[in-house]
Short mmCIF file of C-alpha atoms in Angstrom, two decimals:
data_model
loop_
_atom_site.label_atom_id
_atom_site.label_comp_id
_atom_site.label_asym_id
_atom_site.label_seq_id
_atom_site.Cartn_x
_atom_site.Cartn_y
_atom_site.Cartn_z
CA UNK U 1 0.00 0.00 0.00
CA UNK U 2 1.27 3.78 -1.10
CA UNK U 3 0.16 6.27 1.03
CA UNK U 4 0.57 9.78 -0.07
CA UNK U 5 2.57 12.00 3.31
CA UNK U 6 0.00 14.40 2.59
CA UNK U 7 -3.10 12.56 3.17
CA UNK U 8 -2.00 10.34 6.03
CA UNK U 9 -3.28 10.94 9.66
CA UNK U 10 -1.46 8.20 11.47
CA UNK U 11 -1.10 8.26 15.38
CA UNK U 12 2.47 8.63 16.99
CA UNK U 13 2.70 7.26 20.75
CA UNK U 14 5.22 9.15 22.50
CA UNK U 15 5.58 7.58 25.83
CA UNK U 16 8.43 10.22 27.70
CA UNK U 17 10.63 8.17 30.28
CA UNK U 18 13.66 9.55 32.45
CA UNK U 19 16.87 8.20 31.45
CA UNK U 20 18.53 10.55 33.98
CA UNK U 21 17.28 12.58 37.22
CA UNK U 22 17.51 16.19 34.90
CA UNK U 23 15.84 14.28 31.91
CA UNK U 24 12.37 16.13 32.97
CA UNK U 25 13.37 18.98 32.72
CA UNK U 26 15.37 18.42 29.76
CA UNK U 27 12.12 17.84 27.70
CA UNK U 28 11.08 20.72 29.25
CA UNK U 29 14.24 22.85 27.98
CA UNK U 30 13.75 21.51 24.19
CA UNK U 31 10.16 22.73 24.04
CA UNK U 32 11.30 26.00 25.63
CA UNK U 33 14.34 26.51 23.05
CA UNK U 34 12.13 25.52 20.00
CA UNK U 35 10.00 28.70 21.16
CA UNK U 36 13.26 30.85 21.82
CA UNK U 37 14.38 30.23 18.73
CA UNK U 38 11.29 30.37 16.28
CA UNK U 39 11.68 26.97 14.81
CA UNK U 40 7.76 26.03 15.36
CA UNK U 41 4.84 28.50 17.00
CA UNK U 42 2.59 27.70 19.69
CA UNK U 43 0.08 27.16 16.81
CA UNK U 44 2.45 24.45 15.40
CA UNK U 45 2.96 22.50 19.19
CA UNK U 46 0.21 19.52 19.06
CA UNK U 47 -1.25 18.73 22.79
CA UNK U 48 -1.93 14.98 23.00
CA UNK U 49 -5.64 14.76 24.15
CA UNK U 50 -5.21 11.56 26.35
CA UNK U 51 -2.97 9.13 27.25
CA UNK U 52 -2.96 5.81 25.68
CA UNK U 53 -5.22 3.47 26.51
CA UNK U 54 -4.33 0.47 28.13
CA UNK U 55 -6.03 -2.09 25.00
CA UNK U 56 -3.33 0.12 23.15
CA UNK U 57 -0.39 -0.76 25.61
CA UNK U 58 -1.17 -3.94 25.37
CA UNK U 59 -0.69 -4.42 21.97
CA UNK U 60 3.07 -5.15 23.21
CA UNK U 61 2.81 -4.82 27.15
CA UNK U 62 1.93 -7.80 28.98
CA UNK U 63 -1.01 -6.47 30.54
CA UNK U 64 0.24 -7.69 33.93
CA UNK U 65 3.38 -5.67 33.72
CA UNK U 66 1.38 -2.56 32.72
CA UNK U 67 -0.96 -3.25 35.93
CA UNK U 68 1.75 -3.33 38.55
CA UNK U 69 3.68 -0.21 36.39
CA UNK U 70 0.15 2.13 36.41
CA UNK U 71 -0.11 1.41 40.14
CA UNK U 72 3.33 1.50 41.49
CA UNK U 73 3.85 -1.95 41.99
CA UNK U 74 6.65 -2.94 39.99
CA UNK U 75 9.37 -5.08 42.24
CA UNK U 76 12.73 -4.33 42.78
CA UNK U 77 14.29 -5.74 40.27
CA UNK U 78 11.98 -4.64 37.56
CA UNK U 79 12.34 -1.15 38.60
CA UNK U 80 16.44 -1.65 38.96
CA UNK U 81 16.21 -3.27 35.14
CA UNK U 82 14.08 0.25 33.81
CA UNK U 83 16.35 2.19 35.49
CA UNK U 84 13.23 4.83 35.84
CA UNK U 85 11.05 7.49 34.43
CA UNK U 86 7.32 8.09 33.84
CA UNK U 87 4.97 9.77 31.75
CA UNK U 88 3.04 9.90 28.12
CA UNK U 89 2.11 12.08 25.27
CA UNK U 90 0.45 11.75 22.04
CA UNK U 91 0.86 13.32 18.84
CA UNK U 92 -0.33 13.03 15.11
CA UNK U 93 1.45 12.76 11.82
CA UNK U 94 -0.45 15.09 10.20
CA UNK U 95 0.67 15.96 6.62
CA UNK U 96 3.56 13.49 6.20
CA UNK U 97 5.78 15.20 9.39
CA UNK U 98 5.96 15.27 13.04
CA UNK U 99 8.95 15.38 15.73
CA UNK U 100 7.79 15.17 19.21
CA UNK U 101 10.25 16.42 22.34
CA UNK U 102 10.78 13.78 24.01
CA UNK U 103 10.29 9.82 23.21
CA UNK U 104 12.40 6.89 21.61
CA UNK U 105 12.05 4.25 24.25
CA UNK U 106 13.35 1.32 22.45
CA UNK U 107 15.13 -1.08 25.45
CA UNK U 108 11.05 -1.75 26.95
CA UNK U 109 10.31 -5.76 26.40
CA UNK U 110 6.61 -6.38 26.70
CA UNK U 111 7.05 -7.44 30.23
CA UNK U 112 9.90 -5.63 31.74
CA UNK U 113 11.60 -2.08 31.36
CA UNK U 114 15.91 -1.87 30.28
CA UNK U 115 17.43 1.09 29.64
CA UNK U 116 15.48 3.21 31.84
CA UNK U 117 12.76 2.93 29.58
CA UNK U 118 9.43 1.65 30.61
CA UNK U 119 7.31 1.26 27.83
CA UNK U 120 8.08 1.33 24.04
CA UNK U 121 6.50 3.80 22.65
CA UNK U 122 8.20 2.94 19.05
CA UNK U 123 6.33 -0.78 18.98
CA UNK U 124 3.03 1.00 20.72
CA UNK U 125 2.82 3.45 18.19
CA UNK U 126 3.46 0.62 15.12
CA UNK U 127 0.84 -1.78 16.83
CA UNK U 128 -1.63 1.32 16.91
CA UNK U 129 -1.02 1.92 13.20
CA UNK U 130 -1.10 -1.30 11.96
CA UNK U 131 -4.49 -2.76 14.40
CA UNK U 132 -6.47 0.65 13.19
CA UNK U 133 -5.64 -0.39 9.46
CA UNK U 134 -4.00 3.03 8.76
CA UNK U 135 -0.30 1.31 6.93
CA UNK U 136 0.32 -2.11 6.08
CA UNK U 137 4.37 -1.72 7.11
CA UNK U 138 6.45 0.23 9.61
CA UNK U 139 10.16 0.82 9.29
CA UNK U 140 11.32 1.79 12.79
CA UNK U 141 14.87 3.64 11.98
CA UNK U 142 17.12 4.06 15.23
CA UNK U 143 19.95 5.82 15.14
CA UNK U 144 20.40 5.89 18.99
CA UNK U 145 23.83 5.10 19.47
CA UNK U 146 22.52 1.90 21.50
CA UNK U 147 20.71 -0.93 20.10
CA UNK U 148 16.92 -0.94 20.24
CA UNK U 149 16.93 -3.97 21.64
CA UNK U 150 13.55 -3.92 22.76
CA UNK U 151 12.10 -2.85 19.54
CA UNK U 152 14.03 -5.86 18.15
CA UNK U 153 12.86 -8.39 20.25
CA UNK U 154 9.23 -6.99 20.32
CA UNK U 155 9.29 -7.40 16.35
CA UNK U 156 11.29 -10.30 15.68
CA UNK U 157 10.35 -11.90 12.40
CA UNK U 158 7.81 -9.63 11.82
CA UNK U 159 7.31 -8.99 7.92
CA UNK U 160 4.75 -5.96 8.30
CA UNK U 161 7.86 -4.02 10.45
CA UNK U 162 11.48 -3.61 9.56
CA UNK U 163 14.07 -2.72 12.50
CA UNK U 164 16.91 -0.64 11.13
CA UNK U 165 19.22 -0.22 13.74
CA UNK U 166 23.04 2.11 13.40
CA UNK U 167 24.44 2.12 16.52
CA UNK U 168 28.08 1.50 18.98
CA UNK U 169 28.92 -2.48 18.33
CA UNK U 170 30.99 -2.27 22.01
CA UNK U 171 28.19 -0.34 23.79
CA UNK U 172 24.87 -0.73 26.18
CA UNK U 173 23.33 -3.70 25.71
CA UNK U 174 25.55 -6.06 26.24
CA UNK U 175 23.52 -8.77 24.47
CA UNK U 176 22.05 -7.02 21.34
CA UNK U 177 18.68 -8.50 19.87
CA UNK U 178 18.75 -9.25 16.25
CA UNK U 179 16.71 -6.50 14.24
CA UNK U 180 15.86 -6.73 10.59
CA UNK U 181 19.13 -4.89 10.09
CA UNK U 182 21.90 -4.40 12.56
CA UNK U 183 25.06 -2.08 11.66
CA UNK U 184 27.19 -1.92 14.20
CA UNK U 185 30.05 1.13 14.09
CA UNK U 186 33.06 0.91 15.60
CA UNK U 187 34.28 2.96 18.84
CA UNK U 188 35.25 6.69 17.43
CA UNK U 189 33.18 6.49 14.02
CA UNK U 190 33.16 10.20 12.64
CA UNK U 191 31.11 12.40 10.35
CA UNK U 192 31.93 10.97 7.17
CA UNK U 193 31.82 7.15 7.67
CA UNK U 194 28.43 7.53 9.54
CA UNK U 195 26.39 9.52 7.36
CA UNK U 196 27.85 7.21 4.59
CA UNK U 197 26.15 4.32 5.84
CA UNK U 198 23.20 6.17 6.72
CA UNK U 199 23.19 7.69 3.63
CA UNK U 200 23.62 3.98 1.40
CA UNK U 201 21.10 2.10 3.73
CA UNK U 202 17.82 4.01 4.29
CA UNK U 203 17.13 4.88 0.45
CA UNK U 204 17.85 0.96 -0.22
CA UNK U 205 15.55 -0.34 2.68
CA UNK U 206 12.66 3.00 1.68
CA UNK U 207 12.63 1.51 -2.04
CA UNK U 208 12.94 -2.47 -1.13
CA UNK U 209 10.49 -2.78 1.95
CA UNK U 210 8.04 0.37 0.85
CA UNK U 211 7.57 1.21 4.72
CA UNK U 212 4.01 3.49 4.83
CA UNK U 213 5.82 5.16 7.63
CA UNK U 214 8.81 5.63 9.13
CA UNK U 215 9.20 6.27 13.14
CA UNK U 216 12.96 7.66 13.41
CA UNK U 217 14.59 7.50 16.96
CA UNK U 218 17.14 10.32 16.66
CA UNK U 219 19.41 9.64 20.08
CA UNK U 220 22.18 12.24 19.95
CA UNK U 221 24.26 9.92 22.04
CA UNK U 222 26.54 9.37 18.67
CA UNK U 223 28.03 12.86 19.35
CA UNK U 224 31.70 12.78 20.53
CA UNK U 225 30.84 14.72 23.95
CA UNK U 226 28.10 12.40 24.36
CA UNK U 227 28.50 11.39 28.23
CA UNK U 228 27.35 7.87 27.52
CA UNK U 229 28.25 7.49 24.03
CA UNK U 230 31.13 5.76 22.15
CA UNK U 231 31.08 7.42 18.60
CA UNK U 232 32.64 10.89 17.47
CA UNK U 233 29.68 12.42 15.59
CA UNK U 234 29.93 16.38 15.64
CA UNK U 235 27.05 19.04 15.78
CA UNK U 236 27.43 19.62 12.12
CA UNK U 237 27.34 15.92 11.58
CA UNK U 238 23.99 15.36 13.42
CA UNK U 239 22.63 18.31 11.72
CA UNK U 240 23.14 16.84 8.46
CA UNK U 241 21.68 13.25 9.74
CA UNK U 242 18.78 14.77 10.74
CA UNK U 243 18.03 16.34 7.33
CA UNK U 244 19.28 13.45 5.81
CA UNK U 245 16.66 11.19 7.21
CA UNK U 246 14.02 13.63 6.98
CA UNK U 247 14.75 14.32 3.58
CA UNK U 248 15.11 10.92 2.24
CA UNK U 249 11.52 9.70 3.81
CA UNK U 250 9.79 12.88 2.31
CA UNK U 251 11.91 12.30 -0.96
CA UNK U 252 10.32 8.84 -1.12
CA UNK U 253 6.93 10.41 -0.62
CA UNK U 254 6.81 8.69 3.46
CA UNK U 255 5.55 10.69 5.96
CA UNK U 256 7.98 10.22 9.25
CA UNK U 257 7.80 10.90 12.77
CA UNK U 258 10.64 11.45 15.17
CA UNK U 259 11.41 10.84 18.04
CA UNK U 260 14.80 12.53 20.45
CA UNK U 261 15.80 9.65 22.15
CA UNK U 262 19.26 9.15 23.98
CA UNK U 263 21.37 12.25 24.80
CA UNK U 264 23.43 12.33 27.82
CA UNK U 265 25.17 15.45 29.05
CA UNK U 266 25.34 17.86 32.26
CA UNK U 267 24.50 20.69 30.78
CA UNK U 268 20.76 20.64 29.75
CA UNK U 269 21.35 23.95 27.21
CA UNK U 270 24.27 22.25 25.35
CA UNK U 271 22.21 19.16 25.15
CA UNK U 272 18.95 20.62 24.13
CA UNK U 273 20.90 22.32 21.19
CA UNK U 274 22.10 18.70 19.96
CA UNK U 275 18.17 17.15 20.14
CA UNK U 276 17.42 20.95 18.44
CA UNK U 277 18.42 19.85 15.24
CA UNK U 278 16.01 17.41 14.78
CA UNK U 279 13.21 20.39 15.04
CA UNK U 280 15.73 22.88 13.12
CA UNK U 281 15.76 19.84 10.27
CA UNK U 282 12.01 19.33 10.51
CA UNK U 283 10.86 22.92 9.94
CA UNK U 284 13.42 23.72 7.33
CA UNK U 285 11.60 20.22 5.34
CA UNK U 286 8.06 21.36 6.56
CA UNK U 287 8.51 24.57 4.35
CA UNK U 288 10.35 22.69 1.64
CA UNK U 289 8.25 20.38 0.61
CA UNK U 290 4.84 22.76 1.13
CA UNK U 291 3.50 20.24 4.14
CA UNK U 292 1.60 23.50 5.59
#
């Protein structure tokens, strides 16, 4: 099934966990800075109606696990596997192109948080799409510099969703899942090398597995000064991922929905600025390709 980006209204689950104690108020600092800075208006800012339901969670939550989560009844080691965090948004695609401020929580299995990540919002938001009828296939790009192992696992051998996953081969997890398509970069990878592969894989997988949309996890953990990270992207070279993979999904004529996922740093205005180009990107490609 081709879906023209204009026409599709597809739902994107943005479920917005704490990988760190100053990761609230991190979200918090994006939205504020995409204001600052006039890269989208109030009138441009979707607020998600409701939370999802739980028939929605558990479309890849065990429904026990999602019981003792909602009422604070997870067990030690569950909640010293997450890691922690809470919260949930929602957010359309309307128009072929959304990025939300927060979200990307790939390491969630269906019955147990990783990765301080609770609940996948990535394999919520697919199940959504493909139960209400609105795409056929789902490529879930992540370019977190960790594996989405969750994701992974949540969609092995799945032929209606492709994994795409670029990330550290010597980093968090430890034992990787198997997605549709692991690359695994070695410690230091720079600019060049990186949005090389990028650059050769996503128009390949776009035109062999005709995704009907694309949910893009855009950690910023790659960057060199990343606290947690192991590659040596710079803020030029995320920049030009982030139009990159915008650019390609709209150039294929599939709308796209990102999400900021890892980023790891002290300072909550330098690392605001790196998840910033992911909006920067977005609105640039909103004008573009007339999405208004």
């Amino acid at each position: 099934m081709c879906v023209n980006a204009s026409l599709v209204k597809a739902i994107a689950l943005t479920l917005t966990l704490a990988p760190q104690p100053l990761s609230q108020a991190i979200f918090r600092r994006i939205y504020e800075q995409i204001l600052e800075q006039g890269i989208a208006t109030p009138a441009q800012i979707h607020s998600p109606p409701r939370l999802p339901s739980y028939e929605e969670l558990h479309l890849v939550h065990d429904p026990e696990y999602v019981h003792l989560f909602s009422t604070c009844q997870l067990d030690d080691e569950r909640v010293r596997r997450i890691g922690f965090g809470t919260a949930a948004t929602r957010s359309p695609v309307m128009h072929g192109l959304a990025v939300n401020t927060a979200g990307g929580t790939h390491h969630a299995f269906p019955a147990h948080g990783s990765g301080y990540c609770i609940l996948n919002d990535l394999a919520v938001t697919t199940e959504v799409l493909l139960a209400e009828g609105l795409v056929r296939r789902v490529l879930i790009l992540d370019l977190d510099v960790h594996q989405g192992d969750g994701t992974a696992f949540i969609f092995r051998d799945r032929p209606d969703v492709f994994t795409l996953s670029v990330h550290s081969s010597s980093n968090f997890p430890t034992r990787k899942q198997r997605s549709t398509l692991d690359v695994a970069l070695p410690d230091g990878t720079p600019d060049g090398p990186y949005l090389a592969r990028v650059g050769d894989l996503l128009p390949r997988v776009l035109r062999d597995f005709a995704p009907d949309i694309v949910l893009y996890d855009a950690g910023v953990d790659p960057h060199a000064a990343d606290a947690l990270g192991r590659l040596a992207l710079s803020d030029e070279g995320l920049a030009r991922r982030e139009r990159l993979v915008l650019d390609t999904c709209l150039g294929f004529d599939v709308p796209v929905a990102g999400y900021v996922g890892g980023g790891y740093d002290t300072d909550l205005d330098v690392l605001a600025g790196r998840h910033l180009h992911l909006h920067r990107a977005a609105a640039e490609l909103w004008l573009q390709y007339g999405l208004e």
